[in-house]
């Protein structure tokens, strides 16, 4: 950590600041320029409150050198993490394909979609039982009945289930019934939920908050990992920007960025990024080309009657066509879908 | 709701779309131009899934006319809401001042700060017991002990307490001990929490999500109000933009915007917007000048040792000076602090 | 265009509004709901001032149906435009690769880089002679001498030249010496410059403004095309968002979006998007996978001593490796580099 | 400037980096931690290319300590600048009010508006002759005829004229006829134009680019000042964010931020920020309360027929009411309008 101090500050104030830093157990490398004094702090600064130091009148800025995450940091874990979830692999050379409807609507629907995505080569079944909707007047999901139907579809196809949890109250049911527990974009900083998920032994799919920086996202992963659960899969799903043509702006650069900074796998959700079915194919291909460890794609047998997100859902036949192309891209990159 | 359809679409597809809309109980006002057909939908469209309609190949866009919120909408409730919380008023001609430390740290601290803000004219005591921190290695608040200390400070000063809830598990304690339950920016779309708060009879302070549109924010208020609790106070605290000089960008325009669209009171938190103590005064004055119904300001007796957000906290004497100016501004606007 | 009017407005005001709209030569499709009156305007609304209508107290909003661009619109020009620039093709099935240094620095440098990018398969030589730098204390480019050196490099390699113009004063030189005239992100709405470029017969590379919507970008293309020059190539180069890890956020979705709305070719500049050399490869591959018509890549023989943008420049050998991969991707997509 | 280097880098690479920094005439303060080496560079780093240093594989980041602007920097010019423009003062204790129509439309219009804003207390007359419009099909201003009409209005009222320049071609006319030359948001980084304006002796009103950081904005002021013209007035006019309720998001925090970092006066344009006439009053009051040195407000005698920006224009009587309130606010802050 580097503290930049006004060089014209009274000597007494500077001494007081130095003492307060030394008291935190840090060493100070002190260097005086014409306009600024630079204090390089050496030691473990992860728990130092930057805000505290900044509240000094004489401090101009505080710059962090060390990344604030540790368990998620590639620096301390150079190899890419690979997770094996009921035989479906993710990370390293393994490209995961999670597919299924935005929300589970009926037994027929979920089984039909599950079978078709399985046939096309998907490696996970996604399906929402609890739906975070911006309007209280919209369909809120089938709830626990939805989880039951997902289990039936899993029994039929063998695909592990990915489904979103909305609060700690449902934790026991999710640990029992779901194979990958998804944390939605609106809950990326629901720290109580993250902490409880960190105490389970289930893989967690952590979607990026729609206005979260990459660092904040990794800090949310750290919340889970700190409690002992190191199976965190990150999912880029578009960020909020000034552009309104797309529902969100897919931050494709987040893929190489996360892979440089962290060992955790990162997948992309092109469906939520775009919000338009015809954009899913180009964005899914861009994701694998950029090096993503997987994609998550909404597939619905009847988008026009879907209870949510119909506009961004692919029909099963379109999904099958997309899978053929993704396999070619995977081959170029030396990756295996599975 | 207005559906824009490609005028070159096959007649059969257009008919099918019309039928599906009529089935929803809506009337259609149909108008054909050279390039586009415009279908004006008449009836209650609040629960119509836009995404559903957009999934049709022939639909170019769907435009909403009606606002999706009802209970929060000034259209159906022209008078501004005024809430009386243990004698402290907010809304209409009443300007509320909520002041206190970012987090409760000790009995001495909270009582000392409470007394000084009361003396300066604050009408509510704010103080965090549960703190949502982006790092799991940062101080997370005193928890229930913090709530106890706030109650002692309330007993000493008579100031009603504002404190942030982080999950439904603590709901009973908050209902029992806290006078205004705050929902933080990261939980603005924690819909499970909002729904449960809607079943209580406590005033709720709903902070704007850092990347929430004004409409989404009012929809979150609607979640609470739909369950029966209509005492929602909105709090603008800065939004996330490209500018990094300030911690967040205070969206001062949100004040008149919300007041035009909704009858709910709106206050401003200049401390979190700026992230720098020296910017609190100009932003607080701007807030009252723009018509806000109150401000929420962080005050700490020793910012340099504060366990969180020291950089943006005012010392009690600075807060007292600010109050003198706010009173003059209130006078010009015909408002009363209290 | 759709005008939404408050249904409680006085009848006289509504009549006055209707008359003023009819006077503009528009037909009105009138439909009254409980809360709102919807007026659908039929006719050519491209030059109607929305702001004018919105200044009426009784108008709640005005929604545009028709896109405001005409010559750039795929609706009126369904086939993709293909340009042949001294034998190098762009658009349709042709993938263009523009490569070279951020700025021309010396004869040795530009010739050496030009030869190596040509050998690796680039189809255009890029190089800056006039550099828009945010600091007046930074290197501002070699100016006209830079253009001369580019011509020498072109003579040596046969590669057509792409270079950025900064003001109309240099127009004659650029028309004479440059094969594709680039408009930088900061000049995307320099309308005087656009208009003058529209009067030339040179292909224009129009970079997206760093905070321009896709619609505004197409409107800037329209400025050029309206004057008669229809050879406009669009270039996505990253937009400004809250994320600071990357210099800009590459909006990869802009590729399919532009291709749906317009017939003009669109290329991607992964170098400026990322600002970091190690991110250029994944972003370049993502661009071709998303369907882009080309890429523009900074290549420098000695990034550590480059006079600008060294951090994002590839060394020639890295560029050659990237080209091998791009060719494989092009093959999958049925495209030809050339 | 601080260079953060990977502590595991080969010694030879580190030495090479050190040498290259010493060659730039900088001193290095070297400090080695467990994971990082920190090199503090001492000396004038304003012209050092950060990008250059970052292109080294072993460099993790480069942090700037010194601000890159010098002439605009309050550090080297502690007193606030005050400009006297034909008797109208701006800066320090003087609050300037620039008012008038978006664009000059006719002699009657501009004289009528000029007289009414003068009567209400405005200190400058604003009016556009050359209009940067996002559509080539919109009204582009009256051009030189507009300037002539502004001069007539100035002769009638004595108000100095503020008008926007769009390119260097019109520079002579503007220097001759206009009292404050405005640079619009889209030209904030038109460096050729800035440089030429720096060679004149006219005060320049520099609007903030809609996605420019405060630092970039001050760097654009620096471009003008470097050439010798130190009379730069900054104008905040709203930035582009994800919020679409307002046309732009007024960044009210920019007022205290600029005043802390620079000695130049800063005014606010609430009309363009909001895009809606009913929001102009609260935002104008917020501006003066936040400490702005002035406001720029659009006033039109007939907004419904205005050739541009009617929706955000005040009628003269509304403007007069606003002025009464602004005077009361100025009094509290010890400021004088004039």
XYZ file of C-alpha atoms in Angstrom, chain D residues 62-284:
223
model
C 2.126 2.140 -12.877
C 0.505 4.658 -10.561
C 0.604 8.394 -11.064
C 1.125 10.612 -8.017
C 1.473 14.027 -9.629
C -1.494 15.455 -11.491
C -0.726 15.716 -15.217
C -1.999 19.319 -15.497
C 0.064 22.261 -14.367
C -1.385 25.596 -15.470
C -4.896 24.581 -14.469
C -3.686 23.172 -11.149
C -4.597 24.963 -7.937
C -1.409 23.590 -6.380
C 0.589 26.119 -8.389
C -2.060 28.881 -8.371
C -3.837 28.813 -5.015
C -6.134 31.796 -5.600
C -9.353 31.351 -7.565
C -9.238 32.977 -10.980
C -11.701 35.810 -11.613
C -12.438 37.031 -15.148
C -13.985 40.370 -16.063
C -15.771 40.129 -19.397
C -17.054 43.525 -20.504
C -17.945 44.233 -16.906
C -19.606 40.903 -16.165
C -17.558 39.070 -13.553
C -17.113 35.359 -13.060
C -15.166 33.465 -10.391
C -14.462 34.097 -6.719
C -17.472 35.781 -5.142
C -19.142 36.515 -8.492
C -21.963 34.323 -9.723
C -22.553 34.511 -13.483
C -25.905 33.856 -15.152
C -25.770 33.050 -18.858
C -29.209 32.832 -20.415
C -30.790 32.753 -23.840
C -32.156 30.418 -26.478
C -30.590 27.165 -27.624
C -30.341 28.642 -31.089
C -30.825 32.065 -32.595
C -33.858 31.886 -34.877
C -34.738 35.455 -35.830
C -34.082 39.045 -34.864
C -37.365 39.374 -33.005
C -36.738 36.191 -31.065
C -33.216 36.948 -29.933
C -33.909 40.571 -29.038
C -37.061 39.691 -27.151
C -35.326 36.935 -25.178
C -32.228 39.066 -24.572
C -34.305 41.901 -23.149
C -36.257 39.662 -20.853
C -33.257 37.794 -19.458
C -31.422 41.086 -18.967
C -34.426 42.461 -17.094
C -34.475 39.396 -14.869
C -30.812 39.815 -14.002
C -28.827 37.623 -16.398
C -25.226 38.736 -16.887
C -24.476 37.088 -20.244
C -26.538 36.311 -23.348
C -26.132 32.803 -24.724
C -27.334 31.797 -28.175
C -26.282 29.199 -30.712
C -25.454 30.144 -34.302
C -23.718 26.879 -35.250
C -25.471 23.846 -33.772
C -23.906 20.400 -33.410
C -26.898 18.107 -33.970
C -26.687 14.325 -33.838
C -28.828 14.101 -36.978
C -27.820 15.637 -40.312
C -31.533 16.100 -40.968
C -32.027 18.473 -38.002
C -31.773 22.261 -38.052
C -28.053 23.132 -38.014
C -28.237 26.755 -36.872
C -28.316 30.083 -38.734
C -24.531 30.262 -39.002
C -22.919 33.663 -39.512
C -26.339 35.308 -39.743
C -26.939 34.081 -36.216
C -23.791 35.812 -35.015
C -24.994 39.057 -36.594
C -28.294 38.865 -34.765
C -26.491 38.185 -31.493
C -24.499 41.381 -31.998
C -27.696 43.349 -32.478
C -29.077 41.874 -29.260
C -25.845 42.764 -27.492
C -26.091 46.331 -28.749
C -29.643 46.523 -27.389
C -28.914 45.049 -23.956
C -25.216 45.423 -23.259
C -24.974 41.740 -22.406
C -21.750 40.017 -23.488
C -22.340 37.162 -25.925
C -21.582 33.467 -25.411
C -21.769 31.308 -28.535
C -20.445 27.911 -29.624
C -17.713 27.431 -32.197
C -17.623 24.178 -34.151
C -14.382 24.388 -36.095
C -11.258 26.438 -36.579
C -12.538 27.789 -39.900
C -14.833 30.204 -38.091
C -12.199 31.346 -35.619
C -11.709 34.856 -37.000
C -15.438 35.600 -36.943
C -15.781 34.339 -33.412
C -12.816 36.328 -32.152
C -14.318 39.414 -33.746
C -17.952 39.039 -32.732
C -18.241 36.840 -29.671
C -17.263 37.644 -26.076
C -17.008 34.142 -24.692
C -16.294 31.332 -27.158
C -17.986 28.114 -26.165
C -16.531 24.678 -26.899
C -19.281 22.069 -26.880
C -19.254 18.694 -25.179
C -18.516 16.852 -28.454
C -15.456 19.006 -29.108
C -13.882 18.850 -25.656
C -11.109 16.720 -27.093
C -10.889 18.385 -30.497
C -7.289 19.202 -29.760
C -6.672 21.140 -32.965
C -9.497 23.506 -32.047
C -8.316 23.823 -28.439
C -4.812 24.718 -29.540
C -6.063 27.448 -31.847
C -8.313 28.873 -29.150
C -5.287 28.950 -26.881
C -3.701 31.439 -29.258
C -6.592 33.932 -28.999
C -7.227 36.340 -26.156
C -10.905 35.481 -25.747
C -12.352 33.767 -22.682
C -13.239 30.163 -23.521
C -16.192 28.287 -22.044
C -15.120 24.644 -22.074
C -18.007 22.213 -21.657
C -17.202 18.845 -20.156
C -17.223 15.964 -22.605
C -20.171 13.745 -21.903
C -17.905 10.916 -20.870
C -14.817 12.841 -19.830
C -13.314 12.375 -16.407
C -12.566 15.486 -14.417
C -8.877 14.923 -15.067
C -9.354 14.705 -18.840
C -11.445 17.858 -18.724
C -8.696 19.754 -16.917
C -6.200 18.388 -19.432
C -8.290 19.940 -22.202
C -8.192 23.244 -20.337
C -4.426 22.738 -20.154
C -4.279 22.469 -23.966
C -5.764 25.968 -24.209
C -3.713 27.438 -21.376
C -0.437 25.987 -22.624
C -0.731 28.213 -25.712
C -1.035 31.307 -23.555
C -4.762 31.863 -23.084
C -5.477 31.348 -19.393
C -9.105 32.533 -19.427
C -10.869 29.187 -19.321
C -14.303 28.750 -17.750
C -15.372 25.154 -17.169
C -18.994 24.103 -17.640
C -20.491 20.903 -16.197
C -23.449 19.845 -18.373
C -24.209 16.308 -17.305
C -22.426 13.066 -18.029
C -23.575 9.922 -19.727
C -24.593 7.125 -17.378
C -26.939 4.136 -17.430
C -29.859 6.274 -16.193
C -32.163 7.267 -19.044
C -34.798 9.236 -17.153
C -32.732 12.373 -17.621
C -30.974 13.213 -20.875
C -27.678 13.288 -18.979
C -26.772 12.862 -15.313
C -25.741 16.165 -13.749
C -22.508 15.430 -11.888
C -23.011 17.993 -9.155
C -19.937 16.687 -7.295
C -17.803 17.961 -10.147
C -18.300 21.482 -8.771
C -16.460 21.012 -5.452
C -14.057 18.557 -7.110
C -12.928 21.038 -9.756
C -12.721 23.846 -7.227
C -10.392 21.772 -5.083
C -8.124 20.746 -7.933
C -8.156 23.894 -10.074
C -8.358 27.669 -9.765
C -10.563 28.032 -12.849
C -14.232 29.022 -12.462
C -16.834 26.308 -12.992
C -20.442 26.869 -13.984
C -23.331 24.435 -14.488
C -25.750 23.983 -17.384
C -28.886 22.495 -15.816
C -30.849 22.683 -19.083
C -28.759 20.145 -20.980
C -28.269 17.982 -17.922
C -31.943 17.399 -17.428
C -33.411 17.824 -20.871
C -36.720 18.745 -19.210
C -37.806 22.296 -18.394
C -39.430 21.403 -15.060
C -36.121 20.118 -13.731
C -34.144 23.280 -14.478
C -35.137 25.129 -11.319
C -34.134 22.465 -8.765
C -30.870 21.786 -10.583
C -29.985 25.469 -10.887
